[in-house]
Coordinates of C-alpha atoms in Angstrom, one line a residue:
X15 CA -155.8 93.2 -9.4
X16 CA -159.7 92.5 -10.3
X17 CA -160.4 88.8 -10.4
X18 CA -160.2 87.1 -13.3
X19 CA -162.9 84.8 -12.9
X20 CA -165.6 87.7 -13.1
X21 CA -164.3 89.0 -16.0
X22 CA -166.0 88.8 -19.3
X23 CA -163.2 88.0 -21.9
X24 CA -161.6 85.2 -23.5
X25 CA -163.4 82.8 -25.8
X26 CA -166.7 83.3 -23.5
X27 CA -166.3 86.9 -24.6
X28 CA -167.0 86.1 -27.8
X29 CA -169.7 83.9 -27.0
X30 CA -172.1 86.7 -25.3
X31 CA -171.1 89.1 -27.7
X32 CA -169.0 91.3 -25.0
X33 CA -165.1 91.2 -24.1
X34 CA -163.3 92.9 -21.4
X35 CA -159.9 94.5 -21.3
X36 CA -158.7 96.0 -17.9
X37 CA -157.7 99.6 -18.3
X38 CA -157.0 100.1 -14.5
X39 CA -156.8 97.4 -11.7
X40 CA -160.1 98.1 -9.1
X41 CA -158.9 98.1 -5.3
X42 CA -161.6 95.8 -3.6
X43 CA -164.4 93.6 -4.8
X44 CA -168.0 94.3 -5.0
X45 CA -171.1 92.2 -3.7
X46 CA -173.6 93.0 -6.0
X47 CA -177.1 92.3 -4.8
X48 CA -180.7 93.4 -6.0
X49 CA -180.9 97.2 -5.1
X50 CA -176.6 97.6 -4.8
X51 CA -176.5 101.1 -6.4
X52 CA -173.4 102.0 -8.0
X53 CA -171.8 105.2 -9.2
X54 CA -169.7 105.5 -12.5
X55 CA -168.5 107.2 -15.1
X56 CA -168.5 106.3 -18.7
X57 CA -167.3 106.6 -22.3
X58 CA -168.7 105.5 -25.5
X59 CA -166.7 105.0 -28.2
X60 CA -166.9 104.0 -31.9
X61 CA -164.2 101.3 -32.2
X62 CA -163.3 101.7 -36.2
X63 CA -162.5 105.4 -35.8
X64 CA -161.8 106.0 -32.4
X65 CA -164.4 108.7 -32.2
X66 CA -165.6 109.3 -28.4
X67 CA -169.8 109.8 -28.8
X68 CA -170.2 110.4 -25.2
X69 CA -167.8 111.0 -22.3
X70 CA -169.7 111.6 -18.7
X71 CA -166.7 113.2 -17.4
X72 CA -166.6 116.0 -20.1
X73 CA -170.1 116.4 -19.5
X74 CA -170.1 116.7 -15.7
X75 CA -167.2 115.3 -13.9
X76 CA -169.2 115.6 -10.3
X77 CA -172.4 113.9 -11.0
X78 CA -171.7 110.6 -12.2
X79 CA -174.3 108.0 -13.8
X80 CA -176.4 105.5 -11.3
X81 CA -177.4 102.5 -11.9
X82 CA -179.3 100.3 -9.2
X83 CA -178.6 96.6 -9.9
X84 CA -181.8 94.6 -10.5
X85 CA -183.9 97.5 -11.9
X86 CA -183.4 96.9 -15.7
X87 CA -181.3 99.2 -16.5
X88 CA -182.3 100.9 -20.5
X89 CA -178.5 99.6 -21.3
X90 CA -179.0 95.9 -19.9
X91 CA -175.4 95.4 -21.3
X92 CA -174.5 98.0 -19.1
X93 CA -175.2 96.0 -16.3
X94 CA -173.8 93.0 -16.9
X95 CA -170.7 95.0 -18.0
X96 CA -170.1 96.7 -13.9
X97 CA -171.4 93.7 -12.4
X98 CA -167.8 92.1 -13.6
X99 CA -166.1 95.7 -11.5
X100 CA -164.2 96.2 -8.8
X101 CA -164.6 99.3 -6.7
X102 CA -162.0 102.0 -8.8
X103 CA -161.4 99.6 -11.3
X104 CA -161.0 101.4 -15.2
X105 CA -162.8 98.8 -18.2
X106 CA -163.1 98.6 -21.4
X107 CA -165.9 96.9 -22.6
X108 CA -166.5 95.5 -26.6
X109 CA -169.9 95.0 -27.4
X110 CA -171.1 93.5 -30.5
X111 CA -174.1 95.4 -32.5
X112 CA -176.4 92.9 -31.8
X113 CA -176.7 93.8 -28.1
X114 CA -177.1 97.2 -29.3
X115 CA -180.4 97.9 -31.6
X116 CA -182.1 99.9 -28.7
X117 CA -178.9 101.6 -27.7
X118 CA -179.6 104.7 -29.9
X119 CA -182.8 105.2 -27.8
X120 CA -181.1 104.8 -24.4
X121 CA -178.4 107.0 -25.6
X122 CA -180.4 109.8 -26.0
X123 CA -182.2 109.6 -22.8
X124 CA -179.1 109.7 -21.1
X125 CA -177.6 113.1 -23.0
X126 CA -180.9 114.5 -22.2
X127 CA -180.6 113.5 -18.4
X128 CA -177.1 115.3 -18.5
X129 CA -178.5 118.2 -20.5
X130 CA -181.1 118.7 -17.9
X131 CA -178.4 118.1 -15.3
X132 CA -175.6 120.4 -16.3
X133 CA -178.4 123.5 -17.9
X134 CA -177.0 123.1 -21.6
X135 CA -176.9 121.4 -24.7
X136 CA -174.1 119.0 -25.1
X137 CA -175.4 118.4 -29.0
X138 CA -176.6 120.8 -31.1
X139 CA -179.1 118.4 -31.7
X140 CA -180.9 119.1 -29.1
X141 CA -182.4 122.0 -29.6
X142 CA -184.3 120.2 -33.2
X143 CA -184.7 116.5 -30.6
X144 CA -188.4 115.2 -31.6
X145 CA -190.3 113.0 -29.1
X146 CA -191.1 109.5 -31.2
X147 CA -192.0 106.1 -30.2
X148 CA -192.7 103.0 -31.5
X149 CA -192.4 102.5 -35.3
X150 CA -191.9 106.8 -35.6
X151 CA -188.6 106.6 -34.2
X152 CA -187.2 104.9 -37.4
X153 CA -188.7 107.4 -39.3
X154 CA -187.7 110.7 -37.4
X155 CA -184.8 109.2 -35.7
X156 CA -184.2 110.4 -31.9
X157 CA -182.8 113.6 -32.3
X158 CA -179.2 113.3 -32.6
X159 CA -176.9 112.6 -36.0
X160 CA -174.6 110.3 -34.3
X161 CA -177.6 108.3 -32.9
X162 CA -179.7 108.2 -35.5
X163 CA -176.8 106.7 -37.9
X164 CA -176.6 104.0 -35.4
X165 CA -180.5 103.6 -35.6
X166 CA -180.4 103.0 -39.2
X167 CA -176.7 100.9 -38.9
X168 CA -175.7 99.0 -35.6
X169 CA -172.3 99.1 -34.9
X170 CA -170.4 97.6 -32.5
X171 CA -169.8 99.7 -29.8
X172 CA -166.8 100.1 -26.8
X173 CA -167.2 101.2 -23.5
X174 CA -164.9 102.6 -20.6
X175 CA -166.4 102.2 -17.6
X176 CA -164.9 104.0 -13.9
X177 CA -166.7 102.7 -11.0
X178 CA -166.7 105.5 -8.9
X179 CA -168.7 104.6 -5.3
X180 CA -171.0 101.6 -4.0
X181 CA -173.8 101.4 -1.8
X182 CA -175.4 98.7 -0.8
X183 CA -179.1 98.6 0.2
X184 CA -180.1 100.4 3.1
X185 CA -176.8 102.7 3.0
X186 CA -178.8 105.1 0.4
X187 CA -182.2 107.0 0.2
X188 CA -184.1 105.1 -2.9
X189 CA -184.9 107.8 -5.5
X190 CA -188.8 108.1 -5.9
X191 CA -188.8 106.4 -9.0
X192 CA -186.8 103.0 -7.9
X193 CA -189.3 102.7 -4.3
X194 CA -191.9 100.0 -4.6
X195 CA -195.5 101.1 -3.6
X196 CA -195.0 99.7 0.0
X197 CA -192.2 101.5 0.4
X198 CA -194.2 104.8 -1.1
X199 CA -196.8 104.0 1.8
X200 CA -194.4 103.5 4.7
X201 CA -192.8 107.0 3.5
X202 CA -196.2 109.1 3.8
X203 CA -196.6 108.8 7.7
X204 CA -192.4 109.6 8.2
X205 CA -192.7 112.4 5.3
X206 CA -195.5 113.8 7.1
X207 CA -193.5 114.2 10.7
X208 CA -190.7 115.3 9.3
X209 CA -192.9 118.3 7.5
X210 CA -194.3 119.0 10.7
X211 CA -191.3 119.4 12.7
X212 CA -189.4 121.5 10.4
X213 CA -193.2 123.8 9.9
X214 CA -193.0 124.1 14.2
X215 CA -189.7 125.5 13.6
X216 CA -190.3 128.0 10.9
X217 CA -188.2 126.2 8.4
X218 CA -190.9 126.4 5.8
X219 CA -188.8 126.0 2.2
X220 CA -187.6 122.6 4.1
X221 CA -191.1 121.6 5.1
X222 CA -192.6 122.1 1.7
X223 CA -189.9 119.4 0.2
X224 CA -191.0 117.1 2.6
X225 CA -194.9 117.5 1.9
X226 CA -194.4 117.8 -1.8
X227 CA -192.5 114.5 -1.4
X228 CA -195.2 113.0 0.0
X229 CA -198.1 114.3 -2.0
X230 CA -196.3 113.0 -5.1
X231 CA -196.4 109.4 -3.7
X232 CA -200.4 110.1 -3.1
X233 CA -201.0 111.4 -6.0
X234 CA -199.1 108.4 -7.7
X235 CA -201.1 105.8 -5.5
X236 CA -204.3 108.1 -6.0
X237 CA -204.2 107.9 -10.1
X238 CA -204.6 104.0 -10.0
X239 CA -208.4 104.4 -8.4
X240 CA -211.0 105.9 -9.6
X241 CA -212.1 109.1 -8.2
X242 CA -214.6 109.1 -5.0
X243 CA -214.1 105.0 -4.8
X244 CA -213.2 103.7 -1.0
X245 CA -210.0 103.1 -1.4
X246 CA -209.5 107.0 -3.6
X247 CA -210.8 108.6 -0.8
X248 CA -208.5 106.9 2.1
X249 CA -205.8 108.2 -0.4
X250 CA -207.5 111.9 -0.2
X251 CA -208.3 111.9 3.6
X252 CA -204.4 111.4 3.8
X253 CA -203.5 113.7 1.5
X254 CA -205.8 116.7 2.6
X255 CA -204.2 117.5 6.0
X256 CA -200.3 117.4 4.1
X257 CA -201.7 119.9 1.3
X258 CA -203.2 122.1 3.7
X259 CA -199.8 122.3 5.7
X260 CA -197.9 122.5 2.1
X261 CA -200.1 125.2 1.5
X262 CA -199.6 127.0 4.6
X263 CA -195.8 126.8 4.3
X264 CA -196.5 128.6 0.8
X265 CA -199.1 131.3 2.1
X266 CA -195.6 131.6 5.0
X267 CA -193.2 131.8 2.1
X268 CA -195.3 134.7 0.2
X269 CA -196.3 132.5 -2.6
X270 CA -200.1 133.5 -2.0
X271 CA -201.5 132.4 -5.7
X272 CA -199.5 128.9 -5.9
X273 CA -201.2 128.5 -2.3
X274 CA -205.1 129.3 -3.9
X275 CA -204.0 126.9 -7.3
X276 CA -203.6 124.2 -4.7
X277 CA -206.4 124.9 -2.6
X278 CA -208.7 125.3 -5.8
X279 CA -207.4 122.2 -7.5
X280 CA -208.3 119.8 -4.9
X281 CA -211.5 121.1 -4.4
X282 CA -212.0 120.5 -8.1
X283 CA -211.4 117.2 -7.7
X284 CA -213.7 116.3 -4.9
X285 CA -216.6 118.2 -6.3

C-alpha cells in the first residue's frame, strides 16, 4: 500500500487546496529527482456532475502523458499531485479552483498534443480553435466549450491519475525541447558520427534523422547571434559540412528539389 506520509490528504489537504483519495494501491515507491520522467495516464473530471472532460486512455491508450519533474510542468498541480505516487498506483486527486485559473489554457494544449498525436479531432472544437494570448484569450476563449466555461467560471476540478512507467535520469534520451544548451552542444559532435556511419552504410532515411537532429540544435544555438558575428559563424562552420551530408542523403533518396531548397537557403544566408 502507498505511504501515507506522502500523501496529500487530511486536514493538510485542505490547507493546499488539494486532497488525495487512493483508487488503487501503487507496487513500489518512487525517488523523484530533478529530470525523473514519468509516464501516466489521466482523467479530468468535473466533480458536481460527474462529467469526464478528458480521459488519455480514450484518447490513446498506448501513448501516455510525460512529465519530467523539475521542468514546470503547464499543470504545476499536476506535479505536485504524482510526486505523492507510487509506481502503478491509481489517485484521485481534488483540486480547489483557485489552483486552477490557467488550467483552461493548459488543457487545451494538451487535447491539441493528443489531436496531433492520434491524427483526429477529439472535440469538435477543434476544427473552429483560435490562437489567443494574453488579455485575447478572455475574449475569444481557447477554442473549446467546456474550456472556455471554465475560463469564464473556475471550478474545482478532480483528477485520476495512473502512473504508468518511471525513468530516472540518464535511463532516457531527453526530448529536444527538455536538453539544456550544453547538452545541445555535446549532441552535435555524437549526432554528426552517427549520421556518418549510417550515410557509409547506405542507410540514408536513418542518416538524415540524425543530421536533421543536429541542424535543429544549430539552428536553435545560431538564432541567438547575430548573423556573420564570431561566434554565428563557429555555429555555421559546424553546420555547413552536416547540411551538405543531409543534403546528399536527400539527392540519394531522390528528393532532388528539397536537396537545392537547402543548398539555396544557406547560401542566402551567408550572402
Amino acid at each position: 500500500m502507498s505511504n501515507p506520509d506522502q500523501m496529500v490528504m487530511g486536514t493538510e489537504a485542505f490547507d493546499c487546496g488539494i486532497q488525495k483519495r487512493l483508487v488503487y494501491a501503487g507496487k513500489y515507491p518512487i525517488e523523484y529527482h530533478d529530470g525523473t520522467k514519468v509516464y501516466f495516464h489521466f482523467k479530468i473530471i468535473e466533480p458536481n456532475s460527474g462529467v469526464v472532460m478528458d480521459d488519455s486512455k480514450k484518447i490513446n491508450e498506448k501513448k501516455p502523458m510525460e512529465l519530467i519533474i523539475g521542468k514546470k510542468f503547464k499543470i504545476e498541480t499536476w506535479e505536485k499531485c504524482i510526486r505523492t505516487m507510487w509506481l502503478n498506483e491509481v489517485a484521485r486527486f481534488s483540486v480547489v479552483k483557485e489552483l486552477l485559473y490557467d488550467f483552461p489554457i493548459a488543457a487545451k494544449q494538451l487535447r491539441d498534443y493528443y489531436a496531433k498525436i492520434c491524427e483526429s479531432k477529439h472535440h469538435k472544437e477543434e476544427t473552429h480553435r483560435h490562437h489567443c494570448c494574453g488579455f485575447n484569450i478572455m475574449e475569444h476563449g481557447v477554442g473549446y466549450e467546456d474550456l472556455d466555461i471554465l475560463l469564464k467560471s473556475p471550478k474545482n476540478l478532480d483528477f485520476i491519475f495512473e502512473i504508468v512507467k518511471v525513468e530516472q535520469p540518464g535511463e532516457y534520451k531527453k526530448d529536444p525541447w527538455s536538453l539544456t544548451e550544453e547538452e545541445k552542444i555535446k549532441q552535435l559532435p555524437i549526432l554528426k558520427e552517427n549520421g556518418n556511419n549510417l550515410f557509409k552504410e547506405k542507410k540514408f532515411e536513418e542518416a538524415c534523422k540524425q543530421y536533421e537532429e543536429a541542424l535543429g540544435y544549430l539552428e536553435q544555438l545560431m538564432v541567438k547571434e547575430k548573423p556573420n558575428d564570431v561566434e554565428w559563424n563557429q555555429w555555421n562552420e559546424i553546420k555547413i559540412p552536416i547540411l551538405l551530408n543531409y543534403c546528399l542523403c536527400k539527392f540519394n533518396l531522390g528528393e532532388f528539389y528539397l536537396c537545392l531548397e537547402h543548398l539555396n537557403t544557406n547560401k542566402t544566408r551567408q550572402d
